[in-house]
XYZ file of C-alpha atoms in Angstrom:
83
model
C -16.401 11.047 -10.626
C -14.674 9.478 -7.628
C -11.124 10.567 -8.502
C -9.800 7.101 -9.206
C -7.654 6.310 -12.161
C -10.210 4.188 -14.085
C -12.042 1.181 -12.607
C -10.450 -1.106 -10.042
C -11.776 -4.487 -8.978
C -11.716 -5.817 -5.422
C -9.195 -8.515 -6.650
C -6.831 -5.949 -8.120
C -7.106 -3.889 -4.910
C -6.381 -6.790 -2.622
C -3.343 -7.743 -4.856
C -1.990 -4.296 -4.485
C -2.619 -4.277 -0.725
C -0.847 -7.642 -0.470
C 2.132 -6.283 -2.447
C 2.502 -3.474 0.157
C 2.147 -5.895 2.998
C -1.214 -4.564 4.324
C -3.327 -7.664 3.459
C -2.724 -11.373 3.648
C -4.570 -14.388 2.137
C -5.660 -16.855 4.774
C -7.134 -20.309 4.371
C -9.483 -22.277 6.363
C -10.805 -25.896 5.851
C -14.254 -26.351 4.511
C -16.355 -29.334 3.331
C -15.533 -28.520 -0.165
C -11.821 -28.156 0.345
C -9.942 -25.085 1.403
C -11.645 -21.634 1.484
C -9.530 -18.500 0.982
C -10.167 -15.089 2.613
C -8.302 -11.968 3.279
C -7.209 -10.273 6.494
C -5.316 -7.083 7.392
C -1.765 -7.678 8.645
C -0.317 -6.015 11.539
C 0.942 -3.296 9.159
C -2.451 -2.939 7.571
C -4.293 -2.411 10.831
C -3.695 1.355 10.606
C -6.111 1.365 7.680
C -8.938 -0.675 9.266
C -9.776 -3.737 11.316
C -10.512 -7.367 10.847
C -14.032 -8.265 11.863
C -15.627 -11.690 12.152
C -17.368 -12.487 8.820
C -21.118 -12.577 9.083
C -21.048 -15.540 6.656
C -18.550 -17.617 8.634
C -17.217 -17.172 12.098
C -13.961 -18.814 11.103
C -13.316 -15.958 8.584
C -12.507 -12.350 8.894
C -13.982 -9.475 6.935
C -11.918 -6.372 6.424
C -13.522 -3.122 7.499
C -11.547 -0.082 6.371
C -11.706 3.149 8.289
C -13.769 5.618 6.152
C -11.621 8.617 7.239
C -8.388 6.821 6.295
C -9.372 5.157 3.066
C -8.652 8.210 0.800
C -5.085 8.265 2.069
C -4.715 4.564 1.464
C -5.958 4.964 -2.133
C -3.521 7.893 -2.569
C -0.652 5.767 -1.110
C -1.407 2.981 -3.717
C -1.227 5.609 -6.589
C -4.807 5.134 -7.565
C -5.874 8.785 -7.552
C -5.858 10.942 -10.732
C -3.421 13.794 -10.687
C -4.681 16.851 -9.020
C -6.871 14.759 -6.488
């Protein structure tokens, strides 16, 4: 067991991080219209860094710091009691 309160999707986690001001949704043009991606805000940079996406150099990919991720999850209230 990983200590989380149930299962959480990436979409739900990103929504929670957006609500806290740690992540923002960005948009870039593409041949098929607009393409959305996420990036850490200035406030969110204490939890990780924005790296160039290996799929598209015009997008970022969030890389969370492994040693800080448990504290981030705790701050979001996602840990079970006693964790």
